[in-house]
Amino acid sequence: MNSSSPNGGNMGPINVDTVIVGNGPSALILSYILHGHVPFYAGNHDDRILDSKLAACPNLLNAKPEYAAHFPSSMRYSTQALPINVLLDTLIRPDADTSLGTRTCVRWAYRPELAVSHLVVGDASCPGGQWEEDPGTLDMNIGTLSYAEMLSLPDYSIEDHHLQVYGEKMPELIRPTRREVAEYFAAYPAAVAIDDAVLSSIHVSDIRRTSESFYIGSHGISCKNLVLATGIFTNKILPPPRLQPLTMLNKTPVASDAPNPSPEEALLVIGSGFGAADVILSAPPTQKIIHMFKWNPEARPSPLKACHHQAYPEYAGIYRHMKLASISSRTSINAQTRRNSTMSNRRKSIAMLGGRDWKTTYEGIPNGEIINVDVDGEDNRAAIVTIKLPSEAVIERRVLGLQYAVGRRGTLDYLSKPLFDELFAKAISHHGNEKQLFSHDSAANYQAPISGDTFRAGAEKSLEIAPNTFIIGSLTGDSLIRYSYGGCVSVAGKLMKSATQILETPEDSVPSSVSQSEPQSLSSSVSDIRRHPHPETPRLEPVKTSGPAHGFVPEAWQSRDEQSPIQTKAPPPPTSQHPPTEDGESPVIVPSAGNAGADTESSHNVPTSWWPQRQAPGCVVS
Ligand SMILES: Cc1cc2nc3c(=O)[nH]c(=O)nc-3n(C[C@H](O)[C@H](O)[C@H](O)COP(=O)(O)OP(=O)(O)OC[C@H]3O[C@@H](n4cnc5c(N)ncnc54)[C@H](O)[C@@H]3O)c2cc1C
């Protein structure tokens, strides 16, 4: 019997073993494993200690963080990421940080009889999570921070996809564009035959714990295990109230293919990290930019500082312009003139970075404070912004738009309050300080924005943050895709109990492209969900805004600790991996709207071998 959906749609009740909320890269990796792909150590890792430990226990679903106990004594391994994530990272790509090549120490064995029934439900329009979101004014052709091989998922790499689509090998050491990565993730589920379980454009809410399971009120789904893979980048941090009038201005086009704006039409960009840099890089070269940023290179440097000028010329160039602006702001005119006459070659080369004449179209204002905003005229076309400089001088600038790019946050507003409270209580018990888990003005509010810090302390103990409730992906505090594998393998080890019993690499493995059977009853229920993706559930606004916040440090993504100063390691050579971190701005967070859902509850037991219907192809990222 079908139950009624919150939005009046007639959805079939569904019961699966596991629901993964979020359809980003980590959800796709976990789904791949839950389809019956068991990772085995294939040998040949040149870390002898690790090799001997794993040779005795090659089924990686049993991998323990203890296998990485000796890692801290080696310069080779990251000390920032979770040990289980570093472990799988070095097994998947043992040579990642030292040489080219695709050597791996992991073999995926396909054992469909061990598959666990599950659904991946995410609100991104295609598989890929935040990579599939509308970038707004940002240019989809901006290169990713990671090199291509660090973005690959199991069994069908981004290089495979490139070959498939373009008929030629992907060049080595390439930073693909955001568009290419989005297209790769969108194609991935079909390529490895997991698309039967991956649902996109589905926003779930009202997830509750019931006596023995979970119930997703918005879509009438019951499950024994709940995996949260909703990431920490869903919502852009909103400007503080004083800047709100600037968000009402008629939007100034900033896409790089927009008609050339007049030099007088300034865009105000606020932020000191990658989000702000991406906005500047996406703007037409003639667009005048007024860039306000925090400048504290000793205590809290911009994440852009870690960008080597050969590996990341565009970000290193912007950092240099910020630095020049900070020097100018505290140097007398005479000294500036002397300095200009001895301008280095590199400085000359950044003078026209990205085709922009930086001298005339970029004004950097370090550590300024906006003390007043006057919307100019009735048509909301422009505003006069009054800025107090660190010297106490006050200046005014006319701006036609604001891009507030100081960071992004995730949310758990899709959980019922009791379930949120349960997870929050656990997080506090691990962390000890609730104010550091959430922004100071929203602590203990279950709609509060969350960061990589929220569950980090708990994740260091277990990714099962509460009974049958797991986290993977950037929610664990390790945001890079390369570090998603460890968490997914670890969680899969708990969900696929029978698969952990396999001791040896099975010889009878079949290729992973074999798909499972698709029973009609669950298929029709899932197709109902596909027809009714959006129950009437209020969401955080804005839901899909642009202006991402990320950055990187040489060793690890530091989103879990925004207060930490950047690492002081020397810039890596261009061949190295450069993990990102969030923008180095103190966030101003505006409390968000609530959510609601249905009270209907139903159950319909489905054998673990049953699978929902295959997703219609054709998810194209434009
Ligand atoms: C601008 C930017 C650039 C980055 N560049 C890199 C890079 O170069 N290399 C790298 O390794 N990492 C990069 N990252 C880090 C990023 O965290 C990872 O690439 C990766 O996307 C994390 O995957 P995830 O599985 O945790 O989930 P995400 O990709 O964050 O996806 C989670 C999804 O869950 C959805 N969701 C949330 N709530 C619900 C709900 N209630 N119902 C349904 N769906 C929901 C969200 O809308 C989102 O689509 C970047 C991040 C940003 C923001």
XYZ file of C-alpha atoms and ligand atoms in Angstrom:
675
model
C 0.000 0.000 0.000
C 1.273 3.409 -0.888
C 1.598 6.214 1.590
C 0.851 9.820 0.938
C 3.799 12.133 0.459
C 4.151 15.463 2.237
C 3.484 17.348 -0.962
C 0.465 15.318 -1.801
C 2.298 13.096 -4.261
C 1.486 9.411 -4.121
C 4.762 7.783 -3.215
C 5.351 4.179 -2.513
C 6.799 3.289 0.876
C 10.408 2.218 0.589
C 12.531 0.258 2.987
C 16.227 -0.113 2.327
C 19.137 -1.086 4.501
C 20.955 2.221 4.089
C 20.164 5.727 2.899
C 23.030 8.036 1.974
C 21.950 11.681 2.088
C 23.859 13.823 -0.419
C 25.013 12.841 -3.904
C 28.553 14.200 -3.853
C 31.754 12.272 -4.572
C 31.856 10.524 -1.198
C 28.298 9.225 -1.589
C 29.247 7.840 -5.004
C 32.312 6.050 -3.619
C 30.277 4.494 -0.812
C 27.525 3.468 -3.213
C 30.121 1.815 -5.435
C 31.329 -0.278 -2.490
C 27.818 -1.084 -1.258
C 27.014 -2.446 -4.698
C 29.389 -5.269 -3.805
C 32.829 -3.959 -4.737
C 35.199 -5.070 -2.023
C 38.587 -3.328 -1.838
C 41.601 -5.589 -1.336
C 45.228 -4.771 -0.768
C 46.967 -5.819 -3.966
C 50.478 -5.682 -2.509
C 53.596 -3.783 -3.534
C 53.347 -0.750 -1.313
C 56.884 0.364 -0.667
C 56.190 1.168 2.993
C 57.423 -2.154 4.373
C 55.637 -1.840 7.713
C 52.343 -1.116 6.025
C 52.905 -3.847 3.471
C 53.423 -6.492 6.136
C 50.369 -5.392 8.111
C 48.122 -5.488 5.064
C 49.560 -8.679 3.617
C 48.207 -10.403 6.713
C 44.801 -8.785 6.351
C 44.205 -7.709 2.750
C 40.448 -7.114 2.944
C 40.427 -3.350 3.337
C 36.883 -3.331 4.700
C 38.646 -4.424 7.879
C 41.277 -1.688 7.658
C 41.888 0.021 10.968
C 43.356 3.453 11.659
C 45.976 1.561 13.706
C 47.543 0.379 10.454
C 48.603 3.982 10.043
C 50.068 4.230 13.551
C 53.599 4.619 12.192
C 52.650 7.329 9.673
C 53.419 10.325 11.930
C 57.071 9.304 12.044
C 57.317 9.591 8.257
C 57.474 12.839 6.267
C 55.617 11.033 3.520
C 52.156 11.096 5.053
C 49.747 13.904 5.834
C 49.385 14.577 9.517
C 46.260 16.664 8.978
C 43.804 14.135 7.591
C 42.183 11.269 9.503
C 44.531 8.244 9.663
C 42.040 6.003 7.853
C 41.800 8.581 5.060
C 45.572 8.874 4.750
C 45.819 5.082 4.744
C 43.423 4.574 1.846
C 44.869 7.556 0.015
C 48.341 6.066 -0.005
C 46.983 2.672 -1.046
C 44.851 4.043 -3.863
C 47.668 6.263 -5.196
C 50.951 5.242 -3.553
C 52.998 7.597 -5.722
C 50.587 10.508 -5.684
C 52.903 13.120 -4.256
C 56.164 11.937 -5.704
C 55.807 10.807 -9.292
C 53.525 10.468 -12.266
C 51.609 7.321 -13.035
C 48.498 5.498 -12.015
C 49.997 2.689 -9.930
C 47.588 1.506 -7.254
C 47.778 -0.972 -4.403
C 44.028 -1.569 -4.321
C 42.096 -4.175 -6.244
C 38.319 -3.946 -6.343
C 36.691 -7.383 -6.285
C 33.079 -7.547 -7.392
C 30.897 -9.690 -5.116
C 27.289 -8.769 -5.931
C 25.947 -11.259 -3.394
C 27.449 -9.050 -0.674
C 25.716 -5.887 -1.884
C 23.695 -3.890 0.606
C 20.405 -2.348 -0.502
C 20.762 1.403 -0.381
C 19.751 4.698 -1.913
C 21.809 7.808 -2.558
C 19.523 10.843 -2.396
C 20.896 14.273 -3.174
C 19.470 17.593 -4.207
C 22.141 18.432 -6.759
C 20.628 18.104 -10.207
C 23.180 15.480 -11.228
C 25.416 13.113 -9.286
C 28.401 15.095 -8.031
C 27.065 17.144 -5.106
C 28.456 20.640 -4.825
C 30.306 20.237 -8.126
C 26.967 20.200 -9.934
C 25.632 23.364 -8.376
C 24.892 26.437 -10.407
C 28.077 28.471 -10.037
C 26.116 31.704 -10.485
C 28.474 34.391 -11.640
C 31.511 32.144 -11.419
C 33.242 30.875 -14.498
C 32.896 27.077 -14.902
C 36.186 27.112 -16.785
C 38.267 28.003 -13.751
C 40.743 25.202 -13.049
C 40.276 23.013 -9.993
C 42.782 23.169 -7.191
C 43.462 19.447 -7.379
C 45.208 17.768 -10.226
C 42.970 15.457 -12.219
C 44.100 12.154 -10.729
C 43.161 13.355 -7.240
C 39.545 13.773 -8.302
C 38.993 10.255 -9.593
C 36.494 7.795 -8.154
C 36.956 3.992 -8.233
C 36.919 1.959 -11.430
C 36.230 4.818 -13.857
C 38.754 7.604 -13.500
C 38.507 11.119 -14.805
C 41.198 10.090 -17.292
C 38.955 7.207 -18.459
C 36.135 9.692 -18.879
C 38.294 12.088 -20.863
C 39.341 9.265 -23.172
C 35.734 8.152 -23.522
C 34.439 11.625 -24.360
C 37.299 13.122 -26.371
C 38.889 9.974 -27.775
C 42.314 10.992 -26.566
C 44.433 10.657 -23.451
C 44.137 13.359 -20.851
C 47.372 15.322 -20.537
C 49.331 14.617 -17.372
C 49.484 17.071 -14.498
C 46.389 18.874 -15.555
C 44.014 20.839 -13.376
C 40.693 20.172 -15.098
C 38.025 22.835 -15.212
C 35.127 22.744 -12.796
C 32.888 21.980 -15.778
C 34.949 18.912 -16.726
C 34.842 17.591 -13.171
C 31.083 18.151 -12.951
C 30.591 16.283 -16.222
C 32.768 13.438 -15.009
C 30.825 12.993 -11.762
C 27.515 13.234 -13.617
C 28.613 10.401 -15.905
C 30.185 8.259 -13.182
C 27.173 6.314 -11.807
C 26.157 5.020 -15.224
C 29.760 4.218 -16.120
C 30.188 1.915 -13.106
C 26.568 0.729 -13.082
C 25.519 2.165 -9.740
C 22.976 4.569 -11.222
C 20.141 2.296 -10.114
C 20.650 3.572 -6.564
C 21.565 7.218 -7.190
C 18.739 9.757 -7.070
C 19.384 13.394 -7.947
C 17.296 16.564 -7.534
C 15.848 15.099 -4.337
C 15.910 17.237 -1.213
C 15.070 15.118 1.809
C 13.967 16.436 5.175
C 12.344 15.427 8.441
C 14.661 12.476 9.035
C 13.734 10.861 12.319
C 14.930 7.971 14.397
C 12.186 5.429 15.011
C 12.327 2.530 17.443
C 14.616 0.395 15.291
C 15.390 2.416 12.219
C 15.134 5.815 10.559
C 12.249 7.343 8.691
C 12.644 10.037 6.057
C 9.395 11.908 6.470
C 9.660 13.977 3.313
C 9.739 10.948 1.034
C 8.417 8.033 3.066
C 11.664 6.061 3.125
C 12.659 3.765 6.000
C 16.201 2.561 6.532
C 18.256 0.790 9.164
C 21.367 2.882 8.619
C 21.708 6.553 7.841
C 24.819 7.986 6.201
C 25.187 11.755 6.152
C 27.147 12.897 3.095
C 25.757 16.386 2.785
C 29.083 18.176 2.987
C 29.999 21.506 4.482
C 29.580 23.741 1.438
C 25.841 23.839 0.833
C 25.225 27.450 1.788
C 27.160 30.581 1.176
C 27.779 32.641 4.307
C 25.504 35.649 4.053
C 26.623 39.262 4.409
C 25.949 40.954 7.759
C 22.829 43.172 8.000
C 24.775 46.356 7.305
C 25.678 45.065 3.854
C 22.222 43.734 3.024
C 21.257 46.806 0.917
C 24.128 45.939 -1.406
C 22.555 42.582 -2.134
C 19.464 44.417 -3.427
C 21.377 46.263 -6.114
C 20.532 45.410 -9.672
C 22.892 42.628 -10.479
C 26.000 43.660 -12.321
C 26.950 41.032 -14.871
C 30.306 39.594 -13.941
C 30.580 36.481 -16.074
C 33.679 36.720 -18.201
C 31.645 36.564 -21.400
C 29.412 39.486 -20.367
C 29.623 42.737 -22.365
C 32.415 44.995 -21.198
C 31.214 47.096 -18.283
C 32.280 50.705 -17.911
C 35.367 51.198 -15.759
C 33.214 53.277 -13.410
C 30.989 50.303 -12.657
C 32.816 48.827 -9.729
C 32.068 45.453 -8.246
C 32.742 45.180 -4.518
C 34.363 41.845 -3.671
C 34.792 40.919 -0.009
C 36.948 37.985 1.021
C 40.588 37.004 1.215
C 40.537 33.447 -0.080
C 39.762 31.357 -3.112
C 36.102 32.320 -3.280
C 36.969 35.984 -3.697
C 39.796 35.130 -6.074
C 37.419 33.083 -8.231
C 34.987 36.003 -8.398
C 37.780 38.302 -9.549
C 39.008 35.773 -12.095
C 35.472 35.318 -13.415
C 34.817 39.036 -13.893
C 35.324 40.636 -17.310
C 38.815 42.159 -17.440
C 37.400 45.672 -17.807
C 35.189 45.307 -14.733
C 36.541 47.556 -12.023
C 37.070 45.569 -8.824
C 37.144 47.014 -5.325
C 38.515 44.185 -3.242
C 38.214 44.350 0.547
C 40.064 41.675 2.448
C 41.555 40.828 5.812
C 45.316 41.119 5.817
C 47.262 39.524 8.620
C 50.068 37.606 6.928
C 51.768 36.535 10.132
C 48.905 35.360 12.324
C 46.271 34.488 9.753
C 47.483 34.637 6.185
C 45.198 34.348 3.212
C 44.994 30.763 1.907
C 46.180 32.210 -1.406
C 49.599 32.734 0.145
C 50.344 29.025 -0.205
C 49.854 29.128 -3.983
C 53.095 28.647 -5.815
C 53.359 31.027 -8.754
C 54.182 28.210 -11.181
C 51.489 25.784 -10.098
C 48.757 28.355 -9.461
C 49.775 31.510 -11.331
C 46.294 33.027 -11.193
C 45.880 32.683 -7.418
C 49.504 33.589 -6.704
C 49.017 36.662 -8.903
C 45.958 37.816 -6.996
C 47.749 37.260 -3.701
C 50.546 39.439 -4.978
C 48.143 42.241 -5.882
C 46.663 41.983 -2.398
C 50.153 42.200 -0.959
C 50.997 45.226 -3.092
C 47.787 46.886 -1.932
C 48.720 46.272 1.675
C 52.212 47.687 1.104
C 50.759 50.741 -0.645
C 48.327 51.324 2.173
C 51.134 51.838 4.659
C 53.911 53.281 2.485
C 54.485 56.954 1.744
C 54.152 58.134 -1.848
C 57.947 58.699 -2.191
C 58.795 55.273 -0.924
C 56.193 53.825 -3.260
C 57.756 55.587 -6.225
C 61.195 54.189 -5.340
C 59.709 50.747 -4.916
C 57.891 50.963 -8.258
C 61.109 51.805 -10.076
C 62.700 48.584 -8.842
C 59.687 46.468 -9.694
C 60.664 42.841 -10.178
C 60.022 40.943 -13.371
C 57.410 38.812 -11.673
C 55.588 41.904 -10.550
C 55.619 43.208 -14.104
C 54.220 39.923 -15.341
C 51.270 40.102 -12.958
C 50.457 43.644 -14.071
C 48.372 42.181 -16.909
C 47.373 38.882 -15.256
C 44.252 37.415 -16.892
C 44.167 40.196 -19.492
C 43.217 42.692 -16.784
C 44.994 46.019 -16.428
C 45.299 45.732 -12.675
C 46.639 49.218 -12.201
C 43.446 50.822 -13.445
C 40.814 48.176 -12.696
C 41.785 46.755 -9.297
C 41.752 48.509 -5.962
C 42.746 46.393 -2.984
C 41.622 47.616 0.435
C 43.170 45.581 3.257
C 41.518 45.604 6.689
C 38.977 48.267 5.778
C 35.649 48.476 7.546
C 32.398 49.408 5.847
C 30.728 51.935 8.116
C 27.869 53.022 5.899
C 25.971 51.999 2.790
C 23.747 54.431 0.885
C 21.789 53.068 -2.003
C 22.121 55.651 -4.712
C 18.974 56.541 -6.658
C 15.584 54.889 -6.890
C 16.415 52.158 -9.321
C 18.747 50.361 -6.904
C 21.440 50.612 -9.504
C 24.372 51.689 -7.342
C 25.383 52.434 -3.788
C 27.889 54.661 -2.074
C 29.936 52.643 0.377
C 31.772 54.472 3.154
C 34.929 52.686 4.218
C 37.094 53.360 7.251
C 40.725 52.494 6.585
C 43.154 51.233 9.240
C 44.761 54.708 9.139
C 41.383 56.083 10.358
C 40.936 57.844 7.019
C 37.435 57.513 5.570
C 36.860 57.005 1.855
C 33.775 56.563 -0.311
C 33.340 54.314 -3.310
C 30.454 53.906 -5.732
C 29.664 50.240 -6.374
C 27.169 48.456 -8.583
C 27.215 45.090 -6.914
C 28.545 42.994 -4.065
C 30.136 39.565 -4.098
C 30.484 38.453 -0.494
C 32.870 35.517 -0.670
C 33.972 34.679 2.843
C 33.048 31.030 3.072
C 30.422 28.337 2.936
C 28.785 26.099 5.480
C 26.736 22.937 5.583
C 23.532 22.360 7.488
C 21.765 19.487 9.197
C 18.374 21.169 9.001
C 17.039 18.103 7.224
C 17.186 16.119 10.485
C 14.353 16.208 12.990
C 15.190 18.229 16.071
C 15.493 15.172 18.361
C 17.892 13.483 15.944
C 19.904 16.660 15.547
C 20.037 17.046 19.339
C 21.284 13.491 19.691
C 24.114 14.054 17.192
C 24.911 17.463 18.626
C 25.152 16.054 22.163
C 27.618 13.446 20.891
C 29.617 16.107 19.072
C 29.861 18.183 22.238
C 30.854 15.166 24.301
C 33.772 14.611 21.914
C 34.700 18.211 21.381
C 33.899 19.704 24.751
C 33.038 23.188 23.535
C 29.762 23.782 21.790
C 30.620 27.351 20.826
C 33.518 26.166 18.722
C 31.308 23.681 16.932
C 28.891 26.272 15.683
C 29.141 29.963 15.086
C 28.816 31.938 18.300
C 25.406 33.337 17.459
C 23.839 30.074 16.472
C 25.181 27.491 18.897
C 22.735 24.723 19.729
C 20.345 25.889 17.029
C 19.589 22.829 14.978
C 19.427 24.858 11.803
C 22.869 26.252 12.538
C 25.493 26.246 9.827
C 28.107 23.578 10.390
C 31.717 23.319 9.342
C 34.328 20.604 9.087
C 35.003 21.181 12.765
C 31.556 20.139 13.937
C 32.073 16.373 13.870
C 35.838 16.289 13.603
C 36.632 15.253 17.168
C 34.009 12.517 17.004
C 35.242 11.385 13.587
C 38.698 10.852 15.042
C 37.135 8.164 17.239
C 34.540 6.712 14.880
C 32.612 7.704 11.781
C 29.563 6.145 13.395
C 28.719 9.338 15.238
C 25.600 7.841 16.846
C 24.091 4.359 16.643
C 23.626 3.460 12.961
C 24.353 7.063 11.950
C 27.513 7.652 9.924
C 29.324 10.568 8.308
C 31.480 10.551 5.188
C 33.052 13.138 2.883
C 33.758 16.686 3.913
C 31.478 16.359 6.964
C 34.319 14.385 8.557
C 36.530 17.459 8.338
C 38.643 16.091 5.468
C 37.255 17.818 2.434
C 39.484 16.664 -0.375
C 38.100 13.950 -2.586
C 41.336 11.972 -2.305
C 40.621 11.635 1.411
C 37.028 10.484 0.958
C 38.006 6.889 0.255
C 39.111 6.039 3.790
C 35.887 7.128 5.435
C 33.789 5.347 2.825
C 35.714 2.092 3.191
C 35.521 2.327 6.959
C 31.751 2.943 6.961
C 31.205 0.230 4.342
C 33.065 -2.174 6.633
C 30.329 -1.619 9.214
C 27.455 -1.804 6.754
C 28.671 -4.894 4.866
C 29.322 -7.205 7.784
C 29.364 -10.331 5.627
C 31.829 -8.774 3.190
C 34.351 -8.230 5.958
C 34.556 -12.006 6.413
C 36.196 -12.549 3.038
C 39.822 -13.083 3.808
C 41.394 -13.489 0.409
C 41.020 -11.748 -2.890
C 38.433 -13.846 -4.682
C 39.535 -15.182 -8.031
C 35.988 -15.393 -9.313
C 35.399 -11.654 -9.401
C 33.449 -10.336 -12.317
C 33.718 -6.883 -13.839
C 31.917 -4.192 -11.916
C 29.794 -3.199 -14.878
C 27.416 -6.092 -14.157
C 24.234 -4.615 -12.722
C 21.809 -5.987 -10.183
C 18.253 -7.089 -10.750
C 15.555 -4.458 -10.489
C 12.385 -5.624 -8.805
C 9.294 -3.773 -9.895
C 7.869 -2.836 -6.500
C 10.835 -0.819 -5.289
C 11.448 0.526 -8.780
C 8.029 2.069 -8.968
C 8.403 3.588 -5.498
C 11.688 5.163 -6.436
C 10.358 6.458 -9.705
C 7.636 8.131 -7.651
C 10.344 9.902 -5.690
C 11.942 10.963 -8.936
C 8.649 12.473 -10.020
C 8.235 14.327 -6.701
C 11.695 15.536 -5.850
C 10.721 18.575 -3.808
C 8.294 18.175 -0.946
C 7.028 21.452 0.413
C 9.890 21.962 2.757
C 11.265 25.412 3.504
C 14.993 25.523 2.844
C 17.853 27.664 3.917
C 18.015 30.684 1.666
C 19.891 31.042 -0.508
C 20.111 27.355 -1.282
C 22.308 27.326 -4.330
C 24.289 30.487 -4.217
C 27.582 31.046 -5.889
C 30.805 32.270 -4.419
C 32.405 29.196 -2.967
C 34.894 29.467 -0.221
C 37.849 27.251 -0.321
C 41.528 27.443 -0.201
C 44.399 25.154 0.360
C 47.518 24.612 2.333
C 50.413 22.492 1.221
C 49.502 19.573 3.447
C 45.793 19.413 4.028
C 42.417 20.996 3.716
C 41.997 22.897 6.942
C 38.325 23.658 6.805
C 37.878 22.052 10.188
C 39.989 24.724 11.806
C 39.499 28.106 10.289
C 41.360 29.762 13.098
C 44.539 27.802 12.479
C 47.265 29.730 10.804
C 48.274 28.352 7.472
C 51.164 25.934 7.501
C 54.539 27.412 6.902
C 55.966 24.671 4.731
C 57.722 25.898 1.583
C 55.556 26.064 -1.543
C 55.414 22.706 -3.274
C 56.722 22.138 -6.774
C 54.173 22.242 -9.562
C 53.928 18.459 -9.612
C 52.551 18.290 -6.084
C 49.000 17.954 -4.926
C 47.627 21.145 -3.431
C 44.744 20.544 -1.113
C 42.390 23.431 -0.517
C 41.082 25.024 2.649
C 38.370 27.552 3.302
C 38.644 31.267 2.994
C 40.553 32.979 5.702
C 37.748 35.300 6.757
C 35.864 35.398 10.003
C 32.365 34.440 9.005
C 29.226 36.386 9.755
C 26.406 33.897 9.879
C 22.759 34.754 9.596
C 20.338 32.285 11.207
C 18.336 30.361 8.689
C 14.750 29.358 7.991
C 13.151 26.248 9.419
C 11.982 23.032 7.897
C 8.925 20.864 8.052
C 7.819 17.512 6.834
C 5.127 14.913 6.922
C 4.189 12.790 9.844
C 3.305 9.832 7.724
C 5.264 6.737 8.452
C 5.167 3.415 6.742
C 7.310 0.424 6.136
C 7.742 -2.086 3.414
C 10.516 -4.574 3.742
C 12.628 -5.072 0.679
C 15.161 -7.890 0.388
C 18.710 -6.625 0.210
C 19.094 -7.872 -3.325
C 16.320 -5.608 -4.572
C 17.233 -2.421 -6.336
C 15.362 0.580 -7.567
C 15.108 1.322 -11.236
C 17.919 2.721 -13.306
C 18.152 6.477 -13.575
C 17.319 8.044 -16.883
C 20.513 9.096 -18.619
C 21.146 12.565 -19.910
C 22.371 14.628 -16.977
C 24.306 17.253 -18.864
C 26.161 20.044 -17.174
C 26.039 23.208 -19.183
C 34.537 25.784 -4.707
C 35.114 24.512 -4.198
C 36.197 23.960 -4.849
C 36.733 22.756 -4.407
N 37.806 22.238 -5.066
C 38.281 21.030 -4.698
C 39.357 20.423 -5.413
O 39.922 20.977 -6.353
N 39.762 19.188 -5.017
C 39.171 18.517 -3.986
O 39.568 17.386 -3.701
N 38.174 19.089 -3.278
C 37.718 20.312 -3.601
N 36.701 20.880 -2.890
C 36.215 20.193 -1.673
C 34.882 19.438 -1.768
O 34.490 19.282 -0.448
C 35.011 18.061 -2.328
O 35.468 18.188 -3.646
C 33.728 17.237 -2.394
O 32.740 17.887 -3.161
C 33.152 16.835 -1.069
O 32.198 15.855 -1.348
P 31.065 15.386 -0.370
O 30.734 14.022 -0.807
O 31.447 15.611 1.030
O 29.777 16.275 -0.658
P 29.453 17.564 -1.499
O 30.128 17.554 -2.814
O 29.631 18.736 -0.625
O 27.902 17.320 -1.795
C 26.924 17.221 -0.799
C 25.586 17.406 -1.467
O 24.544 17.105 -0.538
C 23.470 17.987 -0.812
N 22.523 18.067 0.292
C 22.619 18.788 1.429
N 21.505 18.619 2.174
C 20.696 17.788 1.485
C 19.398 17.252 1.729
N 18.711 17.539 2.835
N 18.846 16.433 0.805
C 19.522 16.118 -0.320
N 20.761 16.595 -0.604
C 21.335 17.423 0.294
C 24.178 19.310 -1.075
O 23.337 20.248 -1.728
C 25.333 18.834 -1.950
O 24.951 18.826 -3.304
C 36.171 22.101 -3.286
C 35.089 22.680 -2.613
C 34.566 23.874 -3.058
C 33.406 24.474 -2.322
